[in-house]
PDB file of C-alpha atoms in Angstrom:
ATOM      1  CA  MET J  27     114.154 108.124 120.037  1.00  0.00           C
ATOM      2  CA  LYS J  28     116.931 108.714 117.529  1.00  0.00           C
ATOM      3  CA  ARG J  29     115.670 109.612 114.073  1.00  0.00           C
ATOM      4  CA  LYS J  30     117.421 108.899 110.797  1.00  0.00           C
ATOM      5  CA  PRO J  31     117.085 111.824 108.363  1.00  0.00           C
ATOM      6  CA  ILE J  32     115.506 111.113 104.990  1.00  0.00           C
ATOM      7  CA  TYR J  33     118.022 111.298 102.171  1.00  0.00           C
ATOM      8  CA  VAL J  34     117.350 110.927  98.435  1.00  0.00           C
ATOM      9  CA  GLU J  35     119.758 111.404  95.531  1.00  0.00           C
ATOM     10  CA  ILE J  36     119.339 111.001  91.785  1.00  0.00           C
ATOM     11  CA  ASP J  37     121.300 111.874  88.631  1.00  0.00           C
ATOM     12  CA  ILE J  38     119.302 113.831  86.054  1.00  0.00           C
ATOM     13  CA  GLU J  39     120.405 114.689  82.531  1.00  0.00           C
ATOM     14  CA  SER J  40     119.529 118.367  82.443  1.00  0.00           C
ATOM     15  CA  ASP J  41     121.073 121.789  82.477  1.00  0.00           C
ATOM     16  CA  PRO J  42     121.262 123.470  85.914  1.00  0.00           C
ATOM     17  CA  ASP J  43     118.853 126.297  85.113  1.00  0.00           C
ATOM     18  CA  THR J  44     116.095 123.970  83.882  1.00  0.00           C
ATOM     19  CA  LEU J  45     116.365 121.720  86.934  1.00  0.00           C
ATOM     20  CA  TRP J  46     116.432 124.742  89.226  1.00  0.00           C
ATOM     21  CA  LYS J  47     113.282 126.147  87.613  1.00  0.00           C
ATOM     22  CA  HIS J  48     111.356 122.879  87.873  1.00  0.00           C
ATOM     23  CA  THR J  49     112.175 122.549  91.565  1.00  0.00           C
ATOM     24  CA  GLN J  50     111.937 126.165  92.671  1.00  0.00           C
ATOM     25  CA  GLN J  51     108.847 127.417  90.861  1.00  0.00           C
ATOM     26  CA  PRO J  52     105.739 126.300  92.802  1.00  0.00           C
ATOM     27  CA  GLU J  53     103.538 125.768  89.721  1.00  0.00           C
ATOM     28  CA  LEU J  54     106.121 123.293  88.383  1.00  0.00           C
ATOM     29  CA  HIS J  55     107.196 121.780  91.703  1.00  0.00           C
ATOM     30  CA  GLN J  56     103.681 120.757  92.744  1.00  0.00           C
ATOM     31  CA  GLN J  57     103.207 118.794  89.511  1.00  0.00           C
ATOM     32  CA  TRP J  58     105.889 116.188  90.214  1.00  0.00           C
ATOM     33  CA  ASP J  59     106.204 116.085  94.017  1.00  0.00           C
ATOM     34  CA  LEU J  60     103.855 113.452  95.443  1.00  0.00           C
ATOM     35  CA  ARG J  61     104.173 114.960  98.923  1.00  0.00           C
ATOM     36  CA  PHE J  62     102.324 118.167  98.061  1.00  0.00           C
ATOM     37  CA  SER J  63      98.931 118.847  96.505  1.00  0.00           C
ATOM     38  CA  SER J  64      99.616 122.565  96.092  1.00  0.00           C
ATOM     39  CA  ILE J  65     102.374 125.090  96.845  1.00  0.00           C
ATOM     40  CA  HIS J  66     101.959 128.858  96.849  1.00  0.00           C
ATOM     41  CA  TYR J  67     104.568 131.521  97.490  1.00  0.00           C
ATOM     42  CA  LEU J  68     103.517 134.226  99.945  1.00  0.00           C
ATOM     43  CA  PRO J  69     104.448 137.898  99.489  1.00  0.00           C
ATOM     44  CA  LYS J  70     108.210 138.158  99.982  1.00  0.00           C
ATOM     45  CA  GLY J  71     108.706 141.730 101.113  1.00  0.00           C
ATOM     46  CA  ASP J  72     112.237 143.013 101.750  1.00  0.00           C
ATOM     47  CA  SER J  73     113.587 139.769 103.249  1.00  0.00           C
ATOM     48  CA  GLU J  74     115.688 137.300 101.258  1.00  0.00           C
ATOM     49  CA  LEU J  75     113.634 134.502 102.780  1.00  0.00           C
ATOM     50  CA  GLN J  76     110.712 133.217 100.755  1.00  0.00           C
ATOM     51  CA  ARG J  77     107.658 132.035 102.712  1.00  0.00           C
ATOM     52  CA  PHE J  78     105.309 129.528 101.126  1.00  0.00           C
ATOM     53  CA  LEU J  79     102.033 127.795 101.905  1.00  0.00           C
ATOM     54  CA  TYR J  80     101.676 124.088 101.156  1.00  0.00           C
ATOM     55  CA  LYS J  81      98.747 121.700 101.236  1.00  0.00           C
ATOM     56  CA  THR J  82      98.645 117.911 101.176  1.00  0.00           C
ATOM     57  CA  ARG J  83      95.459 115.912 100.707  1.00  0.00           C
ATOM     58  CA  ILE J  84      95.587 112.760 102.842  1.00  0.00           C
ATOM     59  CA  GLY J  85      92.222 111.323 101.819  1.00  0.00           C
ATOM     60  CA  PHE J  86      88.751 111.185 103.377  1.00  0.00           C
ATOM     61  CA  GLY J  87      88.353 114.886 102.611  1.00  0.00           C
ATOM     62  CA  LEU J  88      91.204 115.855 104.951  1.00  0.00           C
ATOM     63  CA  THR J  89      93.955 118.308 104.009  1.00  0.00           C
ATOM     64  CA  ILE J  90      97.162 119.132 105.859  1.00  0.00           C
ATOM     65  CA  THR J  91      98.181 122.767 105.565  1.00  0.00           C
ATOM     66  CA  GLY J  92     101.557 124.138 106.561  1.00  0.00           C
ATOM     67  CA  ILE J  93     103.872 127.105 106.145  1.00  0.00           C
ATOM     68  CA  GLY J  94     107.517 126.954 105.141  1.00  0.00           C
ATOM     69  CA  VAL J  95     110.436 129.273 104.603  1.00  0.00           C
ATOM     70  CA  THR J  96     113.062 128.717 101.916  1.00  0.00           C
ATOM     71  CA  HIS J  97     116.289 130.455 100.998  1.00  0.00           C
ATOM     72  CA  ALA J  98     118.340 129.863  97.864  1.00  0.00           C
ATOM     73  CA  VAL J  99     122.080 129.888  98.486  1.00  0.00           C
ATOM     74  CA  SER J 100     124.169 131.587  95.823  1.00  0.00           C
ATOM     75  CA  ARG J 101     126.025 129.528  93.257  1.00  0.00           C
ATOM     76  CA  ARG J 102     129.460 128.480  94.519  1.00  0.00           C
ATOM     77  CA  ASP J 103     132.733 128.413  92.579  1.00  0.00           C
ATOM     78  CA  ASP J 104     132.346 124.705  91.842  1.00  0.00           C
ATOM     79  CA  GLY J 105     128.903 125.295  90.297  1.00  0.00           C
ATOM     80  CA  GLU J 106     126.981 123.789  93.214  1.00  0.00           C
ATOM     81  CA  ARG J 107     123.683 125.323  94.258  1.00  0.00           C
ATOM     82  CA  MET J 108     121.711 124.751  97.409  1.00  0.00           C
ATOM     83  CA  SER J 109     118.285 125.648  98.720  1.00  0.00           C
ATOM     84  CA  VAL J 110     117.535 125.354 102.442  1.00  0.00           C
ATOM     85  CA  LEU J 111     114.115 125.368 104.036  1.00  0.00           C
ATOM     86  CA  ARG J 112     112.115 125.052 107.224  1.00  0.00           C
ATOM     87  CA  PHE J 113     108.533 123.849 107.343  1.00  0.00           C
ATOM     88  CA  GLY J 114     105.819 123.007 109.809  1.00  0.00           C
ATOM     89  CA  SER J 115     102.104 122.707 110.476  1.00  0.00           C
ATOM     90  CA  ASP J 116      99.948 123.900 113.383  1.00  0.00           C
ATOM     91  CA  GLN J 117      97.174 121.424 112.588  1.00  0.00           C
ATOM     92  CA  ASN J 118      96.660 118.833 115.295  1.00  0.00           C
ATOM     93  CA  ILE J 119      95.979 116.106 112.710  1.00  0.00           C
ATOM     94  CA  SER J 120      99.432 116.597 111.161  1.00  0.00           C
ATOM     95  CA  LEU J 121     102.001 114.064 112.312  1.00  0.00           C
ATOM     96  CA  ILE J 122     104.790 116.465 111.322  1.00  0.00           C
ATOM     97  CA  ARG J 123     105.095 119.379 113.728  1.00  0.00           C
ATOM     98  CA  GLU J 124     108.156 121.076 112.227  1.00  0.00           C
ATOM     99  CA  GLY J 125     111.207 120.193 110.191  1.00  0.00           C
ATOM    100  CA  SER J 126     114.052 121.423 108.041  1.00  0.00           C
ATOM    101  CA  GLY J 127     116.202 120.289 105.146  1.00  0.00           C
ATOM    102  CA  TYR J 128     117.957 121.207 101.944  1.00  0.00           C
ATOM    103  CA  TRP J 129     118.061 120.618  98.205  1.00  0.00           C
ATOM    104  CA  ARG J 130     121.483 120.346  96.598  1.00  0.00           C
ATOM    105  CA  TYR J 131     122.394 120.609  92.925  1.00  0.00           C
ATOM    106  CA  ARG J 132     125.858 119.332  91.975  1.00  0.00           C
ATOM    107  CA  ASP J 133     127.331 119.278  88.492  1.00  0.00           C
ATOM    108  CA  GLY J 134     128.184 115.659  87.727  1.00  0.00           C
ATOM    109  CA  GLY J 135     129.724 116.420  84.336  1.00  0.00           C
ATOM    110  CA  SER J 136     128.608 115.382  80.839  1.00  0.00           C
ATOM    111  CA  GLY J 137     125.320 117.224  81.239  1.00  0.00           C
ATOM    112  CA  VAL J 138     124.298 115.382  84.403  1.00  0.00           C
ATOM    113  CA  ILE J 139     123.158 117.120  87.587  1.00  0.00           C
ATOM    114  CA  THR J 140     123.210 115.223  90.880  1.00  0.00           C
ATOM    115  CA  PHE J 141     120.055 116.345  92.649  1.00  0.00           C
ATOM    116  CA  SER J 142     119.766 115.420  96.325  1.00  0.00           C
ATOM    117  CA  THR J 143     117.774 116.257  99.413  1.00  0.00           C
ATOM    118  CA  GLN J 144     118.063 115.579 103.116  1.00  0.00           C
ATOM    119  CA  TYR J 145     115.461 116.557 105.665  1.00  0.00           C
ATOM    120  CA  ASP J 146     114.209 115.670 109.108  1.00  0.00           C
ATOM    121  CA  TYR J 147     111.224 116.632 111.228  1.00  0.00           C
ATOM    122  CA  LYS J 148     109.690 116.408 114.705  1.00  0.00           C
ATOM    123  CA  THR J 149     106.438 114.554 115.254  1.00  0.00           C
ATOM    124  CA  ARG J 150     103.311 114.873 117.360  1.00  0.00           C
ATOM    125  CA  PHE J 151     101.430 112.346 119.525  1.00  0.00           C
ATOM    126  CA  GLY J 152     104.322 111.442 121.824  1.00  0.00           C
ATOM    127  CA  ILE J 153     105.811 107.961 121.795  1.00  0.00           C
ATOM    128  CA  ILE J 154     102.959 106.603 119.668  1.00  0.00           C
ATOM    129  CA  GLY J 155     103.613 109.184 116.975  1.00  0.00           C
ATOM    130  CA  ALA J 156     107.353 108.536 117.148  1.00  0.00           C
ATOM    131  CA  TRP J 157     106.942 104.797 116.652  1.00  0.00           C
ATOM    132  CA  PHE J 158     104.340 105.230 113.903  1.00  0.00           C
ATOM    133  CA  ASP J 159     106.718 107.597 112.140  1.00  0.00           C
ATOM    134  CA  ARG J 160     109.653 105.221 112.466  1.00  0.00           C
ATOM    135  CA  LEU J 161     107.830 102.085 111.357  1.00  0.00           C
ATOM    136  CA  VAL J 162     105.322 103.408 108.801  1.00  0.00           C
ATOM    137  CA  PHE J 163     105.276 107.089 107.939  1.00  0.00           C
ATOM    138  CA  ARG J 164     108.984 107.848 107.522  1.00  0.00           C
ATOM    139  CA  PRO J 165     109.680 104.883 105.179  1.00  0.00           C
ATOM    140  CA  LEU J 166     106.612 105.800 103.095  1.00  0.00           C
ATOM    141  CA  PHE J 167     107.528 109.491 103.067  1.00  0.00           C
ATOM    142  CA  GLY J 168     111.069 108.692 101.944  1.00  0.00           C
ATOM    143  CA  THR J 169     109.796 106.368  99.219  1.00  0.00           C
ATOM    144  CA  ALA J 170     107.345 109.043  98.042  1.00  0.00           C
ATOM    145  CA  THR J 171     110.235 111.514  97.830  1.00  0.00           C
ATOM    146  CA  ALA J 172     112.387 109.104  95.815  1.00  0.00           C
ATOM    147  CA  TRP J 173     109.492 108.188  93.515  1.00  0.00           C
ATOM    148  CA  SER J 174     108.792 111.874  92.929  1.00  0.00           C
ATOM    149  CA  PHE J 175     112.443 112.515  92.063  1.00  0.00           C
ATOM    150  CA  ASP J 176     112.218 109.880  89.337  1.00  0.00           C
ATOM    151  CA  VAL J 177     109.002 111.466  88.026  1.00  0.00           C
ATOM    152  CA  LEU J 178     110.997 114.682  87.719  1.00  0.00           C
ATOM    153  CA  ARG J 179     113.801 112.808  85.924  1.00  0.00           C
ATOM    154  CA  LEU J 180     111.378 111.384  83.359  1.00  0.00           C
ATOM    155  CA  TRP J 181     109.902 114.830  82.831  1.00  0.00           C
ATOM    156  CA  LEU J 182     113.263 116.441  82.106  1.00  0.00           C
ATOM    157  CA  GLU J 183     114.983 113.553  80.310  1.00  0.00           C
ATOM    158  CA  ARG J 184     112.105 111.933  78.392  1.00  0.00           C
ATOM    159  CA  SER J 185     109.629 114.854  78.205  1.00  0.00           C
ATOM    160  CA  ILE J 186     106.990 112.746  79.986  1.00  0.00           C
ATOM    161  CA  PRO J 187     104.736 115.102  81.997  1.00  0.00           C
ATOM    162  CA  PRO J 188     104.170 114.116  85.649  1.00  0.00           C
ATOM    163  CA  ALA J 189     100.432 113.706  85.067  1.00  0.00           C
ATOM    164  CA  VAL J 190     101.184 111.094  82.399  1.00  0.00           C
ATOM    165  CA  SER J 191     103.640 109.246  84.674  1.00  0.00           C
ATOM    166  CA  ILE J 192     101.111 109.185  87.501  1.00  0.00           C
ATOM    167  CA  ARG J 193      98.288 107.989  85.252  1.00  0.00           C
ATOM    168  CA  GLN J 194     100.488 105.286  83.719  1.00  0.00           C
ATOM    169  CA  THR J 195     101.520 104.109  87.186  1.00  0.00           C
ATOM    170  CA  TRP J 196      97.868 103.722  88.200  1.00  0.00           C
ATOM    171  CA  ILE J 197      97.034 101.834  85.002  1.00  0.00           C
ATOM    172  CA  HIS J 198      99.991  99.501  85.509  1.00  0.00           C
ATOM    173  CA  ALA J 199      99.287  98.907  89.207  1.00  0.00           C
ATOM    174  CA  CYS J 200      95.576  98.184  88.652  1.00  0.00           C
ATOM    175  CA  SER J 201      96.292  95.875  85.708  1.00  0.00           C
ATOM    176  CA  VAL J 202      98.992  93.909  87.527  1.00  0.00           C
ATOM    177  CA  LEU J 203      97.055  93.572  90.789  1.00  0.00           C
ATOM    178  CA  THR J 204      93.843  92.505  89.048  1.00  0.00           C
ATOM    179  CA  LEU J 205      95.690  90.016  86.871  1.00  0.00           C
ATOM    180  CA  ALA J 206      97.516  88.522  89.859  1.00  0.00           C
ATOM    181  CA  MET J 207      94.295  88.295  91.893  1.00  0.00           C
ATOM    182  CA  LEU J 208      92.529  86.469  89.053  1.00  0.00           C
ATOM    183  CA  TRP J 209      95.354  83.934  88.764  1.00  0.00           C
ATOM    184  CA  ILE J 210      95.399  83.356  92.526  1.00  0.00           C
ATOM    185  CA  TYR J 211      91.600  83.149  92.763  1.00  0.00           C
ATOM    186  CA  GLU J 212      91.343  80.688  89.880  1.00  0.00           C
ATOM    187  CA  GLY J 213      94.014  78.517  91.449  1.00  0.00           C
ATOM    188  CA  LEU J 214      92.727  78.684  95.018  1.00  0.00           C
ATOM    189  CA  VAL J 215      88.933  78.737  94.974  1.00  0.00           C
ATOM    190  CA  PRO J 216      87.654  76.485  92.155  1.00  0.00           C
ATOM    191  CA  LYS J 217      90.622  74.102  92.139  1.00  0.00           C
ATOM    192  CA  LEU J 218      91.834  73.751  95.749  1.00  0.00           C
ATOM    193  CA  LEU J 219      88.953  74.849  97.984  1.00  0.00           C
ATOM    194  CA  PHE J 220      85.858  73.865  95.965  1.00  0.00           C
ATOM    195  CA  PRO J 221      86.874  71.453  93.196  1.00  0.00           C
ATOM    196  CA  GLU J 222      83.360  69.974  93.134  1.00  0.00           C
ATOM    197  CA  GLY J 223      82.057  73.244  91.693  1.00  0.00           C
ATOM    198  CA  GLY J 224      82.826  72.113  88.157  1.00  0.00           C
ATOM    199  CA  GLU J 225      86.607  72.018  87.670  1.00  0.00           C
ATOM    200  CA  LEU J 226      86.905  68.409  88.858  1.00  0.00           C
ATOM    201  CA  GLU J 227      84.043  67.318  86.618  1.00  0.00           C
ATOM    202  CA  MET J 228      85.755  68.947  83.627  1.00  0.00           C
ATOM    203  CA  LEU J 229      88.927  66.900  84.190  1.00  0.00           C
ATOM    204  CA  GLN J 230      86.945  63.716  84.728  1.00  0.00           C
ATOM    205  CA  HIS J 231      85.092  64.378  81.489  1.00  0.00           C
ATOM    206  CA  LEU J 232      88.407  64.485  79.615  1.00  0.00           C
ATOM    207  CA  GLY J 233      89.314  61.008  80.875  1.00  0.00           C
ATOM    208  CA  TRP J 234      93.048  61.600  80.572  1.00  0.00           C
ATOM    209  CA  TRP J 235      94.143  60.897  84.147  1.00  0.00           C
ATOM    210  CA  SER J 236      91.935  57.952  85.210  1.00  0.00           C
ATOM    211  CA  GLY J 237      91.231  58.569  88.910  1.00  0.00           C
ATOM    212  CA  GLN J 238      94.046  61.075  89.479  1.00  0.00           C
ATOM    213  CA  GLU J 239      91.946  64.101  88.565  1.00  0.00           C
ATOM    214  CA  ARG J 240      91.895  65.577  92.072  1.00  0.00           C
ATOM    215  CA  ALA J 241      95.710  65.457  92.370  1.00  0.00           C
ATOM    216  CA  VAL J 242      96.102  66.954  88.893  1.00  0.00           C
ATOM    217  CA  LEU J 243      93.617  69.685  89.750  1.00  0.00           C
ATOM    218  CA  GLY J 244      95.546  70.465  92.938  1.00  0.00           C
ATOM    219  CA  MET J 245      98.815  70.778  91.024  1.00  0.00           C
ATOM    220  CA  LEU J 246      97.140  72.998  88.432  1.00  0.00           C
ATOM    221  CA  GLY J 247      95.721  75.196  91.188  1.00  0.00           C
ATOM    222  CA  GLY J 248      99.120  75.519  92.851  1.00  0.00           C
ATOM    223  CA  PHE J 249     100.663  76.393  89.494  1.00  0.00           C
ATOM    224  CA  GLU J 250      98.115  79.166  88.882  1.00  0.00           C
ATOM    225  CA  ILE J 251      98.706  80.625  92.336  1.00  0.00           C
ATOM    226  CA  LEU J 252     102.451  80.598  91.620  1.00  0.00           C
ATOM    227  CA  VAL J 253     101.882  82.409  88.324  1.00  0.00           C
ATOM    228  CA  GLY J 254      99.897  85.086  90.161  1.00  0.00           C
ATOM    229  CA  LEU J 255     102.644  85.630  92.731  1.00  0.00           C
ATOM    230  CA  ILE J 256     105.368  85.720  90.073  1.00  0.00           C
ATOM    231  CA  SER J 257     103.325  88.339  88.218  1.00  0.00           C
ATOM    232  CA  LEU J 258     103.731  90.667  91.175  1.00  0.00           C
ATOM    233  CA  ILE J 259     107.508  90.177  91.202  1.00  0.00           C
ATOM    234  CA  PHE J 260     108.175  90.456  87.459  1.00  0.00           C
ATOM    235  CA  HIS J 261     105.505  93.075  86.820  1.00  0.00           C
ATOM    236  CA  LYS J 262     107.806  95.080  84.520  1.00  0.00           C
ATOM    237  CA  SER J 263     108.916  92.145  82.375  1.00  0.00           C
ATOM    238  CA  ARG J 264     107.352  92.041  78.922  1.00  0.00           C
ATOM    239  CA  TRP J 265     108.512  88.491  78.244  1.00  0.00           C
ATOM    240  CA  TRP J 266     106.576  87.364  81.314  1.00  0.00           C
ATOM    241  CA  TYR J 267     103.349  88.824  79.899  1.00  0.00           C
ATOM    242  CA  ARG J 268     103.998  87.037  76.591  1.00  0.00           C
ATOM    243  CA  LEU J 269     104.437  83.785  78.491  1.00  0.00           C
ATOM    244  CA  GLN J 270     101.233  84.416  80.436  1.00  0.00           C
ATOM    245  CA  SER J 271      99.390  84.993  77.167  1.00  0.00           C
ATOM    246  CA  VAL J 272     100.543  81.587  75.928  1.00  0.00           C
ATOM    247  CA  LEU J 273      99.463  79.956  79.194  1.00  0.00           C
ATOM    248  CA  LEU J 274      96.048  81.617  79.072  1.00  0.00           C
ATOM    249  CA  ALA J 275      95.501  80.516  75.473  1.00  0.00           C
ATOM    250  CA  ALA J 276      96.516  76.951  76.363  1.00  0.00           C
ATOM    251  CA  LEU J 277      94.177  76.813  79.376  1.00  0.00           C
ATOM    252  CA  MET J 278      91.309  78.261  77.352  1.00  0.00           C
ATOM    253  CA  LEU J 279      91.727  75.824  74.455  1.00  0.00           C
ATOM    254  CA  GLY J 280      92.299  72.939  76.856  1.00  0.00           C
ATOM    255  CA  ALA J 281      88.874  73.596  78.353  1.00  0.00           C
ATOM    256  CA  LEU J 282      86.879  74.495  75.221  1.00  0.00           C
ATOM    257  CA  ILE J 283      88.119  71.915  72.713  1.00  0.00           C
ATOM    258  CA  PRO J 284      86.917  68.881  74.716  1.00  0.00           C
ATOM    259  CA  ASP J 285      83.685  70.642  75.773  1.00  0.00           C
ATOM    260  CA  PRO J 286      82.553  73.491  73.467  1.00  0.00           C
ATOM    261  CA  ALA J 287      79.305  73.699  75.435  1.00  0.00           C
ATOM    262  CA  LEU J 288      81.220  75.664  78.083  1.00  0.00           C
ATOM    263  CA  LEU J 289      80.798  78.740  75.860  1.00  0.00           C
ATOM    264  CA  LYS J 290      77.171  78.847  77.035  1.00  0.00           C
ATOM    265  CA  ALA J 291      78.199  79.380  80.669  1.00  0.00           C
ATOM    266  CA  PRO J 292      77.938  82.929  82.097  1.00  0.00           C
ATOM    267  CA  PHE J 293      81.623  83.034  83.083  1.00  0.00           C
ATOM    268  CA  ASN J 294      83.140  80.742  80.501  1.00  0.00           C
ATOM    269  CA  PRO J 295      86.856  80.144  79.738  1.00  0.00           C
ATOM    270  CA  LEU J 296      86.750  82.425  76.676  1.00  0.00           C
ATOM    271  CA  LEU J 297      85.405  85.359  78.689  1.00  0.00           C
ATOM    272  CA  LEU J 298      87.825  84.865  81.588  1.00  0.00           C
ATOM    273  CA  SER J 299      90.917  84.241  79.463  1.00  0.00           C
ATOM    274  CA  GLY J 300      90.025  87.108  77.131  1.00  0.00           C
ATOM    275  CA  THR J 301      89.769  89.499  80.078  1.00  0.00           C
ATOM    276  CA  MET J 302      93.103  88.336  81.467  1.00  0.00           C
ATOM    277  CA  LEU J 303      94.732  88.681  78.032  1.00  0.00           C
ATOM    278  CA  VAL J 304      93.599  92.313  77.892  1.00  0.00           C
ATOM    279  CA  LEU J 305      95.069  92.863  81.368  1.00  0.00           C
ATOM    280  CA  CYS J 306      98.352  91.349  80.154  1.00  0.00           C
ATOM    281  CA  LEU J 307      98.349  93.789  77.250  1.00  0.00           C
ATOM    282  CA  LEU J 308      97.677  96.786  79.518  1.00  0.00           C
ATOM    283  CA  ALA J 309     100.293  95.730  82.059  1.00  0.00           C
ATOM    284  CA  SER J 310     102.899  95.145  79.348  1.00  0.00           C
ATOM    285  CA  TRP J 311     102.124  98.419  77.564  1.00  0.00           C
ATOM    286  CA  SER J 312     102.340 100.439  80.787  1.00  0.00           C
ATOM    287  CA  SER J 313     105.526  98.770  82.066  1.00  0.00           C
ATOM    288  CA  THR J 314     107.934 101.073  80.200  1.00  0.00           C
ATOM    289  CA  ASP J 315     109.098 104.465  81.500  1.00  0.00           C
ATOM    290  CA  LEU J 316     107.552 103.857  84.906  1.00  0.00           C
ATOM    291  CA  PRO J 317     108.829 106.010  87.794  1.00  0.00           C
ATOM    292  CA  SER J 318     110.693 103.985  90.398  1.00  0.00           C
ATOM    293  CA  ALA J 319     111.982 104.938  93.835  1.00  0.00           C
ATOM    294  CA  SER J 320     114.698 102.285  93.411  1.00  0.00           C
ATOM    295  CA  ARG J 321     116.567 104.490  90.933  1.00  0.00           C
ATOM    296  CA  CYS J 322     117.467 106.872  93.760  1.00  0.00           C
ATOM    297  CA  LEU J 323     120.259 106.515  96.292  1.00  0.00           C
ATOM    298  CA  ARG J 324     119.006 106.659  99.857  1.00  0.00           C
ATOM    299  CA  GLU J 325     122.231 107.408 101.736  1.00  0.00           C
ATOM    300  CA  PRO J 326     124.951 110.046 101.300  1.00  0.00           C
ATOM    301  CA  VAL J 327     128.283 108.916  99.877  1.00  0.00           C
ATOM    302  CA  ALA J 328     130.071 109.342 103.214  1.00  0.00           C
ATOM    303  CA  ARG J 329     127.573 107.122 105.027  1.00  0.00           C
ATOM    304  CA  ARG J 330     127.677 104.444 102.303  1.00  0.00           C
ATOM    305  CA  THR J 331     131.485 104.479 102.357  1.00  0.00           C
ATOM    306  CA  SER J 332     131.519 104.128 106.145  1.00  0.00           C
ATOM    307  CA  LYS J 333     129.211 101.105 106.000  1.00  0.00           C
ATOM    308  CA  ALA J 334     131.350  99.485 103.303  1.00  0.00           C
ATOM    309  CA  ARG J 335     134.454  99.917 105.443  1.00  0.00           C
ATOM    310  CA  GLN J 336     132.710  98.388 108.444  1.00  0.00           C
ATOM    311  CA  LYS J 337     131.734  95.348 106.357  1.00  0.00           C
ATOM    312  CA  GLU J 338     135.315  94.972 105.167  1.00  0.00           C
ATOM    313  CA  GLU J 339     136.620  95.153 108.737  1.00  0.00           C
ATOM    314  CA  ARG J 340     134.142  92.500 109.917  1.00  0.00           C
ATOM    315  CA  ALA J 341     135.119  90.286 106.981  1.00  0.00           C
TER     316      ALA J 341
END
């Protein structure tokens, strides 16, 4: 089965020596690279090759351990640097058996360094492992590489430590997912699936729609589900969280003003809307300076140019 190498490229505003240090020194490298839990250089000896030991925690108490060899190529006349490496693991639980790749540092001018990598590897477990790698593992591994590159960019350009970027990403993801689930649940369960649980009675008590309460409740439920889905799409948009805050306030007041007795209920509109407003605040606050794999290019220039030419020829 033909494999497509993983390629990631990003422009970073940094001087070459600083970028080189943050990618070549293990104690710095392991902080921003999501693929590795720890990296340790082994005694070098007289050889120019540097051996290293890496570990990756994959959950459930399991750790993948491997050994690699890296060699830094001397700086060329055009200022480009390159580091090549080979890596592999003897553990039977490791999907990756062995692989190789490079890191390239090109001067893009105006204080920008184009940092790129390309690597490929062989897998275990025969055809099953090959298909799992192609459909699941390789796309995730490439995305993790690109996301890590942007963590490094934020560290060097914005002085945001990787630990802060990772923590902020978790806060944002948990806030957005919880907020979206609450919107979808409130639209689906009490309004569409079980309207007799109290939502229908609330609308009938208002007396505004005279027999059309069930249809109105269905439209309101569909609207809330839509808001939840849109929240997943526009999760970095601050204006969307402001709009949600207005919607939550309107829904809360629309329920409490006609029937203030609802405040006595265990899960009343004030409690639910207040919780969702806090989630909006957290999601909005954590939406800036988030690492994103989409900032990286995923194909070399030559390959992108070739595809563009093919599209032009077909057109």
